[in-house]
mmCIF file of C-alpha atoms and ligand atoms in Angstrom:
data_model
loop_
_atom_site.group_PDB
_atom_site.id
_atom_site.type_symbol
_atom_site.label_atom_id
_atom_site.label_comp_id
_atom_site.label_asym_id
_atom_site.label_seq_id
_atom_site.Cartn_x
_atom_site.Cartn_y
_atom_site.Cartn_z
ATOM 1 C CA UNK A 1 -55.997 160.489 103.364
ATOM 2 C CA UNK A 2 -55.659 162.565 100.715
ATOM 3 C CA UNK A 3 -51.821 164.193 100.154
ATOM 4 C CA UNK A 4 -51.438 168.040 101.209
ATOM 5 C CA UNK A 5 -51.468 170.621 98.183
ATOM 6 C CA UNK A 6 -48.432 172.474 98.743
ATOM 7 C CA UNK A 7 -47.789 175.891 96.203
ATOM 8 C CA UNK A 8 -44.511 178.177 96.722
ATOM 9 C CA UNK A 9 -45.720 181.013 94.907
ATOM 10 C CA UNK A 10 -42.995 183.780 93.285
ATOM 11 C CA UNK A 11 -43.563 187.412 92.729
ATOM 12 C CA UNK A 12 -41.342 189.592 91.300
ATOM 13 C CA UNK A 13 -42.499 192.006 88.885
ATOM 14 C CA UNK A 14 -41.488 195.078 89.883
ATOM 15 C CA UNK A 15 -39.620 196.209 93.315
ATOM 16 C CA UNK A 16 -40.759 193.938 95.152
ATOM 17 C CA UNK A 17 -38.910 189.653 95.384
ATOM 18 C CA UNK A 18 -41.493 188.032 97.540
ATOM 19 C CA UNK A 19 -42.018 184.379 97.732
ATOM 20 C CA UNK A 20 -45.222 182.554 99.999
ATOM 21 C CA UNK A 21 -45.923 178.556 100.824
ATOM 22 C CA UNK A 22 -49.565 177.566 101.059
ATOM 23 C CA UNK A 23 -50.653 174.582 102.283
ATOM 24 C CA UNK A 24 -54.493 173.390 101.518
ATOM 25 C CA UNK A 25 -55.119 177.411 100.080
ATOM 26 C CA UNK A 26 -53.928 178.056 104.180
ATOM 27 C CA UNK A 27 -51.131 180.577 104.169
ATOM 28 C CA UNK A 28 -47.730 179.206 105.848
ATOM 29 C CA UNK A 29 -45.439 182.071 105.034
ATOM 30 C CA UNK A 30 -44.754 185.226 102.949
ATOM 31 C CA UNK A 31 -41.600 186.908 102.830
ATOM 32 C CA UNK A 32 -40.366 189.740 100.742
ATOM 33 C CA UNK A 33 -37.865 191.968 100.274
ATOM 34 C CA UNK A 34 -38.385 195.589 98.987
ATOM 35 C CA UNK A 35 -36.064 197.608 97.161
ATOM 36 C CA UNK A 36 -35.213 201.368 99.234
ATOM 37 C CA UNK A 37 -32.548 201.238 96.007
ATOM 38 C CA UNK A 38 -35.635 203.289 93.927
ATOM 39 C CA UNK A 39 -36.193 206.236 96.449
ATOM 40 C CA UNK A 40 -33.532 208.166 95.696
ATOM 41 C CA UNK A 41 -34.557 208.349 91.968
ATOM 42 C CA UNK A 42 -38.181 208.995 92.672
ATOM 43 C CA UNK A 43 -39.321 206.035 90.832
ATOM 44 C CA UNK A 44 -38.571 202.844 90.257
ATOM 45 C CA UNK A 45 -35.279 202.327 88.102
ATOM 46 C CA UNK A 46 -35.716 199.058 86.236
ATOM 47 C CA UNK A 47 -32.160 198.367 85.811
ATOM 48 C CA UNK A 48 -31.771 198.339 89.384
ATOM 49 C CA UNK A 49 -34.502 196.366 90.065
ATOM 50 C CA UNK A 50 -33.880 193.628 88.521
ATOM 51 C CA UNK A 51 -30.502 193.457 89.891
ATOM 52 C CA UNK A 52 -32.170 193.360 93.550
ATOM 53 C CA UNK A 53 -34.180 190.867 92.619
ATOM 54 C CA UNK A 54 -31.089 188.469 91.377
ATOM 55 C CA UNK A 55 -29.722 189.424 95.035
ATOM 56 C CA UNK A 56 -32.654 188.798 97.156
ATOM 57 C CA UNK A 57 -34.536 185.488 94.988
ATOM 58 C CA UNK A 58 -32.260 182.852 96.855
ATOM 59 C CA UNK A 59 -32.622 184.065 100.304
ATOM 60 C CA UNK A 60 -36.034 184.886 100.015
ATOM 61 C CA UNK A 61 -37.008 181.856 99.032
ATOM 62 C CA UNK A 62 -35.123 179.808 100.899
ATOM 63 C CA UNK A 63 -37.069 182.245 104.210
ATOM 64 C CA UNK A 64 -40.134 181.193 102.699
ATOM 65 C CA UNK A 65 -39.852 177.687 102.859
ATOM 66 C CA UNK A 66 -37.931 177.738 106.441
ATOM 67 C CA UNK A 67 -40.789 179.957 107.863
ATOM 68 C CA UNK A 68 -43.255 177.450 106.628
ATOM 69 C CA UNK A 69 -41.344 174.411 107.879
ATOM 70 C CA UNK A 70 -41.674 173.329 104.372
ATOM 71 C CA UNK A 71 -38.948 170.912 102.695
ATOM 72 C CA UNK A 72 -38.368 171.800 98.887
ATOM 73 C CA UNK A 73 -39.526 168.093 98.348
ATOM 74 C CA UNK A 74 -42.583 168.839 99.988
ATOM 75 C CA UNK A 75 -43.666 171.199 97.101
ATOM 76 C CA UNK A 76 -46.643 169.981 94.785
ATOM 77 C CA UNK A 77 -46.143 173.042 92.228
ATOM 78 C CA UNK A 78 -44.292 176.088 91.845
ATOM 79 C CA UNK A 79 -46.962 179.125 91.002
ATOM 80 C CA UNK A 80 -44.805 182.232 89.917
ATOM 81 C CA UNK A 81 -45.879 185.930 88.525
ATOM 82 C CA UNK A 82 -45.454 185.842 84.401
ATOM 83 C CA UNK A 83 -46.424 189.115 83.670
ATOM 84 C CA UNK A 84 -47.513 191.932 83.413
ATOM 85 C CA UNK A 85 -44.791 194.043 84.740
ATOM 86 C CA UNK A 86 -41.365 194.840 84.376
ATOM 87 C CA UNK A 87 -39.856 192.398 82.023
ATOM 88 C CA UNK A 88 -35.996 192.592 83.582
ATOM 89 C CA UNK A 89 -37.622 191.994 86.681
ATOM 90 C CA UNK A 90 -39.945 189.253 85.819
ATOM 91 C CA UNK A 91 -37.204 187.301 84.351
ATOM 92 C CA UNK A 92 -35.288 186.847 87.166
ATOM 93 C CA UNK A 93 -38.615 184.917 89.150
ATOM 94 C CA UNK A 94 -39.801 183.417 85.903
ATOM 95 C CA UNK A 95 -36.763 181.714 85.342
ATOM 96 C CA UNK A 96 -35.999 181.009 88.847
ATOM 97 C CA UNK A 97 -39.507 179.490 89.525
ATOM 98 C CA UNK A 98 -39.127 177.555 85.981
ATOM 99 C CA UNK A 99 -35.612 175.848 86.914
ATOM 100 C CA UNK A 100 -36.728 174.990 90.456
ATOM 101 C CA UNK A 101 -39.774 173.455 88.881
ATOM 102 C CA UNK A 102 -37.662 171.780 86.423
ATOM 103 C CA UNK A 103 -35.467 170.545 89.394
ATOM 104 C CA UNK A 104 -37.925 169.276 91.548
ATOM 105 C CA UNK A 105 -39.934 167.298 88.673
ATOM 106 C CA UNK A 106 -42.874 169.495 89.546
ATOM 107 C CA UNK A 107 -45.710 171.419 87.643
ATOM 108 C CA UNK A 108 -44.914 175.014 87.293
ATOM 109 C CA UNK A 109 -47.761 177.441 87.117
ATOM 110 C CA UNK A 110 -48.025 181.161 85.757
ATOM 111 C CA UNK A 111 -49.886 183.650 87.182
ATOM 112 C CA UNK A 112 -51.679 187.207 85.909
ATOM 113 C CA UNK A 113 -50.191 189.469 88.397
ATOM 114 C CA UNK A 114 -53.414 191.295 88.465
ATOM 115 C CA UNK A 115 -55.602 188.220 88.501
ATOM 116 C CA UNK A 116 -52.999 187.260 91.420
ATOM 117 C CA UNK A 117 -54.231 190.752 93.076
ATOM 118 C CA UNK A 118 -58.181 190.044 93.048
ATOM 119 C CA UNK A 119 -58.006 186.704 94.415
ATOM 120 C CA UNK A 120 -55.622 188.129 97.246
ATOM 121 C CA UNK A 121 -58.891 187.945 98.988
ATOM 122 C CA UNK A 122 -59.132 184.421 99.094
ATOM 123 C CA UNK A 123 -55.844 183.889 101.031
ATOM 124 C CA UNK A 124 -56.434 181.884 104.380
ATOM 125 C CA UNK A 125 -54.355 182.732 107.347
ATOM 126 C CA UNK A 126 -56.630 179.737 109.568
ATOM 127 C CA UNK A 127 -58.464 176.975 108.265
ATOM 128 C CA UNK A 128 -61.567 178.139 110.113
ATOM 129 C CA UNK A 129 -61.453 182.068 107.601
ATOM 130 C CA UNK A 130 -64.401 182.190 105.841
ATOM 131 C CA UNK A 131 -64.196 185.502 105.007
ATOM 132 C CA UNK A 132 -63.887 185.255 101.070
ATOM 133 C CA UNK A 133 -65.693 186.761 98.957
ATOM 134 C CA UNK A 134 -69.282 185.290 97.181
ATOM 135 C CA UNK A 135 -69.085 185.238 93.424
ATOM 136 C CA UNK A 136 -70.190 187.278 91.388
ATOM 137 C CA UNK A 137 -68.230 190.591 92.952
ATOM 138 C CA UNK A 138 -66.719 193.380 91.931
ATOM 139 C CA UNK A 139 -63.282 194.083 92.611
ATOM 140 C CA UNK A 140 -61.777 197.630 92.425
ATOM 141 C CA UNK A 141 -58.078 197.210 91.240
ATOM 142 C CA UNK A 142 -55.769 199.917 92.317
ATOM 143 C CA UNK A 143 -52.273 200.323 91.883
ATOM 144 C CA UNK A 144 -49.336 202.355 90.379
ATOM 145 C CA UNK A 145 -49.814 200.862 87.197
ATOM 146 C CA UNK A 146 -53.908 200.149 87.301
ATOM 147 C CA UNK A 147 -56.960 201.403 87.633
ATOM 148 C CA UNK A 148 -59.800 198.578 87.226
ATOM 149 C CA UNK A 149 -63.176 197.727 87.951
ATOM 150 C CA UNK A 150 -62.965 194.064 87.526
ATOM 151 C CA UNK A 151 -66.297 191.492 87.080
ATOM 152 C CA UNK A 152 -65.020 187.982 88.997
ATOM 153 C CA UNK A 153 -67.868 185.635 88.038
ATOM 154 C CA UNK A 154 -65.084 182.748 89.480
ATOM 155 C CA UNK A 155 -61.564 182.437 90.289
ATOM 156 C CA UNK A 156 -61.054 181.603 86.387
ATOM 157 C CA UNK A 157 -63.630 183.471 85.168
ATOM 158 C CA UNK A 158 -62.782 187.620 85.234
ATOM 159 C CA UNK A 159 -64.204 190.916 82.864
ATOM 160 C CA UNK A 160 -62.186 194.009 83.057
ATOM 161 C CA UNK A 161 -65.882 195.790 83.032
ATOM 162 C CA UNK A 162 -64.281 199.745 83.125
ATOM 163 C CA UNK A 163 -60.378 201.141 83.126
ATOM 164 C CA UNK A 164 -58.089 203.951 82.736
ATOM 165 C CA UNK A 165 -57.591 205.633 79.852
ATOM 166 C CA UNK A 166 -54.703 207.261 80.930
ATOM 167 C CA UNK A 167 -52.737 207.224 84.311
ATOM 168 C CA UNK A 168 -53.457 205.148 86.974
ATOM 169 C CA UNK A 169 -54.912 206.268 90.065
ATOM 170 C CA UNK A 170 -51.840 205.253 92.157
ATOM 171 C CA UNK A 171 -49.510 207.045 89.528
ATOM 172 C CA UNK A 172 -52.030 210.142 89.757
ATOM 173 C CA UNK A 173 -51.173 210.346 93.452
ATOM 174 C CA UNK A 174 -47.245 209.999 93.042
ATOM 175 C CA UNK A 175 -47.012 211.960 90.049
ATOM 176 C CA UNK A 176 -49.076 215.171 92.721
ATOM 177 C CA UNK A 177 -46.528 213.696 95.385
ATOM 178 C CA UNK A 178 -43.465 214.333 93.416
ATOM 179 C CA UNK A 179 -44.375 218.247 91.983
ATOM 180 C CA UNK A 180 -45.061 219.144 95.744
ATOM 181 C CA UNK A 181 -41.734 217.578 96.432
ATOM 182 C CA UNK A 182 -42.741 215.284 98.838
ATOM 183 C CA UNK A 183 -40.897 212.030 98.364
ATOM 184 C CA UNK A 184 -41.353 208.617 96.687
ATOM 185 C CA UNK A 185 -43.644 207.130 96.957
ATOM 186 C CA UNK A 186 -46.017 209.884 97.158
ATOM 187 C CA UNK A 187 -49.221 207.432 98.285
ATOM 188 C CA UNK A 188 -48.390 206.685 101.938
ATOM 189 C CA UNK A 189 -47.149 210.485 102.258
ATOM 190 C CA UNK A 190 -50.298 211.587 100.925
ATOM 191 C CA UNK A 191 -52.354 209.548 103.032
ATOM 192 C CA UNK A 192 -50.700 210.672 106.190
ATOM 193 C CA UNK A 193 -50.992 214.237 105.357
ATOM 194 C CA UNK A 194 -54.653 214.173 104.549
ATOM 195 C CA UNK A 195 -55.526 212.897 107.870
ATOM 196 C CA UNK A 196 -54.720 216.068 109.145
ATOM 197 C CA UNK A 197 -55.986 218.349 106.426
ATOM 198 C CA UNK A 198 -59.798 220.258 105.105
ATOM 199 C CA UNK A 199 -60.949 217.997 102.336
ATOM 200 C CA UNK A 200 -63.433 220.279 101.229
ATOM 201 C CA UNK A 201 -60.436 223.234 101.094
ATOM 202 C CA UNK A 202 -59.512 222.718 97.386
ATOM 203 C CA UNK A 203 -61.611 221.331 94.596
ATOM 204 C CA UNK A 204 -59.639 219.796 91.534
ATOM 205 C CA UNK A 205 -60.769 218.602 88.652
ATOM 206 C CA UNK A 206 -63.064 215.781 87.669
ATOM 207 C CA UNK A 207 -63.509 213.719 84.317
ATOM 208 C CA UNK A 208 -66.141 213.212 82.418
ATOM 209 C CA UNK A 209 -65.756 209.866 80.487
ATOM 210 C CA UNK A 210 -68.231 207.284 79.920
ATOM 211 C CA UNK A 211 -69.710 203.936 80.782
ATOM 212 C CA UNK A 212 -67.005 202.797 84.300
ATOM 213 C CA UNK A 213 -63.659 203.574 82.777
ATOM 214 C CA UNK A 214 -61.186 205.857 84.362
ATOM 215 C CA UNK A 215 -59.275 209.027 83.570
ATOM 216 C CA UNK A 216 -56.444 210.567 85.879
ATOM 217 C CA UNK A 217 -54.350 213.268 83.723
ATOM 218 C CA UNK A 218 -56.818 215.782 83.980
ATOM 219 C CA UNK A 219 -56.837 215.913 87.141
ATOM 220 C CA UNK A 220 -52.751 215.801 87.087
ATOM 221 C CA UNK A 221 -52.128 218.308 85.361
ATOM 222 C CA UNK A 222 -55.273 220.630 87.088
ATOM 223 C CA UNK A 223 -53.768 219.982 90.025
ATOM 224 C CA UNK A 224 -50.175 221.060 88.942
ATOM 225 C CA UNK A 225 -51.387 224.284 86.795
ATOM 226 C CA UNK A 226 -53.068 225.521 90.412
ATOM 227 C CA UNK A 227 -49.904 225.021 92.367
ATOM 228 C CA UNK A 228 -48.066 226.941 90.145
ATOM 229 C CA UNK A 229 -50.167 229.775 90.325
ATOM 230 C CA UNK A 230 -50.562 229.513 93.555
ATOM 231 C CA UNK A 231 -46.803 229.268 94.397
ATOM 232 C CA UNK A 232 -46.646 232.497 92.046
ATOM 233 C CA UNK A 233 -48.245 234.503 94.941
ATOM 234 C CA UNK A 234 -47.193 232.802 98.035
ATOM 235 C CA UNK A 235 -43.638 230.926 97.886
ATOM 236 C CA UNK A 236 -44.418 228.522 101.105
ATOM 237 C CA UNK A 237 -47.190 227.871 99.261
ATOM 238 C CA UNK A 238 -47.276 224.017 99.700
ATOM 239 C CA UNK A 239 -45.553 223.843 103.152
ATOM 240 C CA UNK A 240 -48.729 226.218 104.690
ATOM 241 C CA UNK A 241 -51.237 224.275 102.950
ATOM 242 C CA UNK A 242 -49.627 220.503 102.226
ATOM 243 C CA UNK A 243 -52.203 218.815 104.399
ATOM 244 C CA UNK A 244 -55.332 220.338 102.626
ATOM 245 C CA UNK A 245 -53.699 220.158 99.476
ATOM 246 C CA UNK A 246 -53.235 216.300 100.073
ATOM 247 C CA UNK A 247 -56.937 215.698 101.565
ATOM 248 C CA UNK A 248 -58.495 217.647 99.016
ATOM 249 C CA UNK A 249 -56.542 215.860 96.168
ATOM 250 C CA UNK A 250 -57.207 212.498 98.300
ATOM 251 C CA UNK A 251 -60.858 213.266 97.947
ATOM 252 C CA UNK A 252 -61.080 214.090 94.589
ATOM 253 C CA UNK A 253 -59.431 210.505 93.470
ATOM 254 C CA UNK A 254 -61.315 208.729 95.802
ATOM 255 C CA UNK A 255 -64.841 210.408 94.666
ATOM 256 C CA UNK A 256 -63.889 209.513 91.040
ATOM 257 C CA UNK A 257 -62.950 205.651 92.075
ATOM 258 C CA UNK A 258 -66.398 205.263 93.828
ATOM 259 C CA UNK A 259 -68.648 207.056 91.635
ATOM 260 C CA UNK A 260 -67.894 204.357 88.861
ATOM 261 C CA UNK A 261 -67.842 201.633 91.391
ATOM 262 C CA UNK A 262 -71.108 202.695 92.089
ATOM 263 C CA UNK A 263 -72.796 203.165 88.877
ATOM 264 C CA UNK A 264 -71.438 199.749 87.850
ATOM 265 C CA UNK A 265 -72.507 197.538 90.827
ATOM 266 C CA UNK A 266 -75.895 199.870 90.682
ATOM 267 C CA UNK A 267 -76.368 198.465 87.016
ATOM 268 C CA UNK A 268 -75.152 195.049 87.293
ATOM 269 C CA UNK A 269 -77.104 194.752 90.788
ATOM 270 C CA UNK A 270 -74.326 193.274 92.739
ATOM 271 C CA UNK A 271 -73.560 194.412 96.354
ATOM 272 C CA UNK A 272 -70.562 192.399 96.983
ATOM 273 C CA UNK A 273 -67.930 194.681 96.403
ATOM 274 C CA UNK A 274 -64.054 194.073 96.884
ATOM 275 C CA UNK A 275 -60.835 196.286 96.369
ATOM 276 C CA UNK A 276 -57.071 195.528 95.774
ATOM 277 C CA UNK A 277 -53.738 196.874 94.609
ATOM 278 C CA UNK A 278 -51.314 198.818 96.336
ATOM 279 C CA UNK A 279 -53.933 202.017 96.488
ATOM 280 C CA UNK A 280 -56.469 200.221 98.751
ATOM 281 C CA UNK A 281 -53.925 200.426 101.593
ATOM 282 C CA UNK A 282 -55.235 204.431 101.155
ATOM 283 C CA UNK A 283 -57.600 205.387 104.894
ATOM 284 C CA UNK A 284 -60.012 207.612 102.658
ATOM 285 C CA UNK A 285 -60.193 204.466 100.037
ATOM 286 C CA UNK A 286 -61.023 201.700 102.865
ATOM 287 C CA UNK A 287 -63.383 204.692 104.948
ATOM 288 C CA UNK A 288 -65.265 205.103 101.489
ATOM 289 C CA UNK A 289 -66.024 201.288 101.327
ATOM 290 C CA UNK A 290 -67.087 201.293 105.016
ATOM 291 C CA UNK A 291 -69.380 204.336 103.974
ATOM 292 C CA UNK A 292 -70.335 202.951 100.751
ATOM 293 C CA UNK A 293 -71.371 199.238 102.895
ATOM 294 C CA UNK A 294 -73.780 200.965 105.191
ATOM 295 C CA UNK A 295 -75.944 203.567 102.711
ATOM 296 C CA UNK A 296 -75.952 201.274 99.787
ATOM 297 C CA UNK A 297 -75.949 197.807 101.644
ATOM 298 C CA UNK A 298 -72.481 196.814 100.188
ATOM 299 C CA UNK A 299 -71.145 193.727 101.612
ATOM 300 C CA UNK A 300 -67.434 194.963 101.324
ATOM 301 C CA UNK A 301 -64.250 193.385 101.219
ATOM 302 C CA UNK A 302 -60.857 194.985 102.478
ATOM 303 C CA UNK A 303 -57.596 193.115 102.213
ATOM 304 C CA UNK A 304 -55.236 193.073 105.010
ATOM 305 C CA UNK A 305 -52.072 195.572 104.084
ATOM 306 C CA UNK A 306 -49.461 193.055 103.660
ATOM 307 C CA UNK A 307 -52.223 191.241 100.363
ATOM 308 C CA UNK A 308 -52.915 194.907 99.049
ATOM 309 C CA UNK A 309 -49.057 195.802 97.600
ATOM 310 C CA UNK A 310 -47.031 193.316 95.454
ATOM 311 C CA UNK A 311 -46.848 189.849 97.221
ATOM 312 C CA UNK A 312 -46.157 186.354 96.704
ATOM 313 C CA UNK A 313 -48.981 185.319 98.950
ATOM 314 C CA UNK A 314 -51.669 186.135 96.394
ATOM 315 C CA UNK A 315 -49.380 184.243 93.456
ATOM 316 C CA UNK A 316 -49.251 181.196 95.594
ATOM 317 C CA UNK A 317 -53.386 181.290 96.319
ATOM 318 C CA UNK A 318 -53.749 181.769 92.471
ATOM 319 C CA UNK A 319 -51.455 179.071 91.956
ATOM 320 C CA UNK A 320 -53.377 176.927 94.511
ATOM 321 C CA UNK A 321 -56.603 177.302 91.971
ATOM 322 C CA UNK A 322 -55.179 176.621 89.399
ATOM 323 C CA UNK A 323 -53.695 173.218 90.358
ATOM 324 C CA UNK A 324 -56.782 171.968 91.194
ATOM 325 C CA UNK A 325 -57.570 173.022 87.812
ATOM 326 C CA UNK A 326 -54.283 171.034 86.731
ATOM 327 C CA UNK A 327 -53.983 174.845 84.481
ATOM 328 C CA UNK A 328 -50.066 173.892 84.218
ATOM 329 C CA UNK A 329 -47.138 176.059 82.315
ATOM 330 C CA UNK A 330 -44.731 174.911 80.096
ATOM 331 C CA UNK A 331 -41.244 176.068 79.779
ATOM 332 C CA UNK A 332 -41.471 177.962 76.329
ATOM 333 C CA UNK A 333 -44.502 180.252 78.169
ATOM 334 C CA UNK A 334 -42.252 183.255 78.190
ATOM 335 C CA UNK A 335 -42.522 186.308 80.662
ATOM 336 C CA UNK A 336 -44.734 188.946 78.857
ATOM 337 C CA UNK A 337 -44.680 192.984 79.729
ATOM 338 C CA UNK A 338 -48.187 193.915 79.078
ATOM 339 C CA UNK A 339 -51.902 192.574 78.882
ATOM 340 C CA UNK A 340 -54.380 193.557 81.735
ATOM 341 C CA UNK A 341 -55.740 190.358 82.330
ATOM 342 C CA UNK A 342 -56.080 186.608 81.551
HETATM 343 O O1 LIG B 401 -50.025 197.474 93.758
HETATM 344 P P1 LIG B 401 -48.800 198.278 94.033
HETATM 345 O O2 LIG B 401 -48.028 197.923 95.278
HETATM 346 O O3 LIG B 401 -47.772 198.130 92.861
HETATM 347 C C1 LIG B 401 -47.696 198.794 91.652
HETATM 348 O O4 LIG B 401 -48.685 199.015 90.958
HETATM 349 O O5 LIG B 401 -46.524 199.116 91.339
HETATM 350 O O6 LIG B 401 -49.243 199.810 94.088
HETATM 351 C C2 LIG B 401 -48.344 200.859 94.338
HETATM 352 C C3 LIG B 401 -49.150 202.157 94.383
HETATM 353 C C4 LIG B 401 -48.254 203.375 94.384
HETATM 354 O O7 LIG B 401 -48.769 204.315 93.452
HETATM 355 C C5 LIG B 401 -48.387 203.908 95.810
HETATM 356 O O8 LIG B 401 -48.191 205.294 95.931
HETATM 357 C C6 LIG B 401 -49.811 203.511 96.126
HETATM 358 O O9 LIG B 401 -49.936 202.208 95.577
HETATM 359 N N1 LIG B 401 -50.079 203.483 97.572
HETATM 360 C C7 LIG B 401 -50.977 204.294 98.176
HETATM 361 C C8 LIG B 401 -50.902 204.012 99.564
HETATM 362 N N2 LIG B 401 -49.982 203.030 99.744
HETATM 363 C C9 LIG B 401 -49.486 202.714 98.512
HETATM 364 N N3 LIG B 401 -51.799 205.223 97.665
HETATM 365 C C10 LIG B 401 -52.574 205.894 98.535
HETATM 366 N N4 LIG B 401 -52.559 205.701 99.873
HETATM 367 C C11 LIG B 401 -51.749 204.770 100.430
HETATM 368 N N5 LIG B 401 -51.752 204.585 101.739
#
């Protein structure tokens, strides 16, 4: 019988210290501990976070492997989240995942963070999911830092095919959040007001860039010249109209994100389409797909919420890949801040 493939994958590369166990790419556990710490500040502070994440990285992990009945000496590898992101906060899990590894006489693999977020679809919660994804797809990436349409011709084989040129989409929608004064961060806010509001009540503005990439300031800073005029004539401007005024912006980011998505599975004739990052937890997002699937016979893929923000379950699938593909680290492979993808 051949011995179990056992990953403890480590994510901590921005707000969030999360740590998962898979067994056979079969998901045992996945716990993590976010960081209220940043509200207050209306963003994240990266001083603070990496503090947190010094505080939480022993318990979590040691969660983790309890909640998968999983003994440390059990582990085959140790997958962990090298970058990109916020370099305090990636050196506290890169160089707790290294020492562990060290420790235990085990491989240790790194993991893209954003290659970690597309193949959050391939996480198993049974044995008997077969709900993955067929290669070739293409896989929307949204987040507070990203905006992506990614090309995954295999698990190790990925094309960053169109992306921002400015602000992310997720950053687009907090940065609208925070000038209406409606918290941090603004994305769930926003999506909770728009249920209740008139789409179709404003109309903001839309880019005009070629090919599939991105561009969010425009619309930023159309939709913050507007409010100010508008809050020139009527003071309760925003609390009379903050549910069309989030549906309306809603729409507009969610028209741009499909358009491209469109044009570029039109042209490359694929119709498996996937999404990811913290942004596809957004109701008109995931309602677009569903739309999208039945007028352009889109096989679409939706991750659960707890795979769509920061997690260690997607490291720990990534990592499960790769050590098939014996695609080991080494010690010197230090954390890095940027790159988009591997
Ligand atoms: O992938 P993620 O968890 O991490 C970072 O990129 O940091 O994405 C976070 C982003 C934030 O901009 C947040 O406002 C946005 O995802 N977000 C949402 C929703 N939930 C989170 N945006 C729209 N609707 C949501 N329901």
């Amino acid at each position: 019988m051949e011995k179990d493939v056992i990953i403890l994958g480590i994510e901590s590369s921005c707000d969030d210290t999360s740590a998962a166990v898979i067994r056979n790419g079969v998901l045992l556990s996945n716990v993590t501990a976010s960081q209220a710490v940043h509200e207050a500040y209306g963003g994240v502070v990266p001083e603070l976070a990496s503090r947190a994440h010094q505080q939480n990285i022993v318990p979590v992990v040691d969660h983790a492997l309890k909640q998968a009945g999983v003994d440390r000496s059990d582990l085959s590898a140790i997958a962990f989240t090298r970058g990109p992101g916020l370099m305090g906060s990636l050196l506290v899990g890169v160089s707790f995942a290294k020492g562990m590894a060290a420790s235990l006489g085990i491989p240790m693999i790194d993991v893209n963070h954003l290659q970690g977020h597309v193949l959050a679809h391939f996480i198993k919660e049974r044995d008997d999911d077969h709900h993955q994804p067929q290669f070739p797809f293409l896989c929307l990436l949204v987040s507070g830092g990203n905006s992506q349409i990614v090309l995954v011709r295999a698990y190790n084989n990925m094309e960053i095919i169109g992306q921002t040129i400015d602000d992310a989409a997720g950053e687009a929608i907090d940065k609208c959040s925070k000038v209406m004064g409606l918290g941090y961060p603004g994305g769930p806010i926003i999506d909770r007001l728009a249920r209740q509001g008139n789409p179709l009540a404003y109309e903001f503005s839309k880019p005009n860039i070629p090919d599939y990439d991105y561009s969010f300031s425009g619309l930023k800073t159309s939709f913050l010249y507007r409010l100010r005029d508008w809050l020139r004539e009527d003071a309760d401007f925003i609390e009379h109209h903050k549910e069309d005024l989030a549906a309306s912006l809603e729409k507009t980011i969610v028209d741009i994100l499909m358009k491209k998505l469109w044009k570029a599975a039109r042209d490359l004739k694929i119709r498996h389409v996937a999404v990811a990052g913290g942004v596809s937890a957004n109701t008109g997002l995931r309602n677009a797909f569903h739309e999208y699937a039945e007028r352009y016979h889109w096989k679409v893929y939706i991750p659960k919420f707890s795979f769509t923000t920061d997690n260690a379950a997607m490291i720990a699938i990534t990592g499960y890949f790769k050590y098939t593909d014996k695609d080991f680290c080494t010690m010197e492979k230090p954390a890095y801040s940027r790159v988009t993808m591997v």
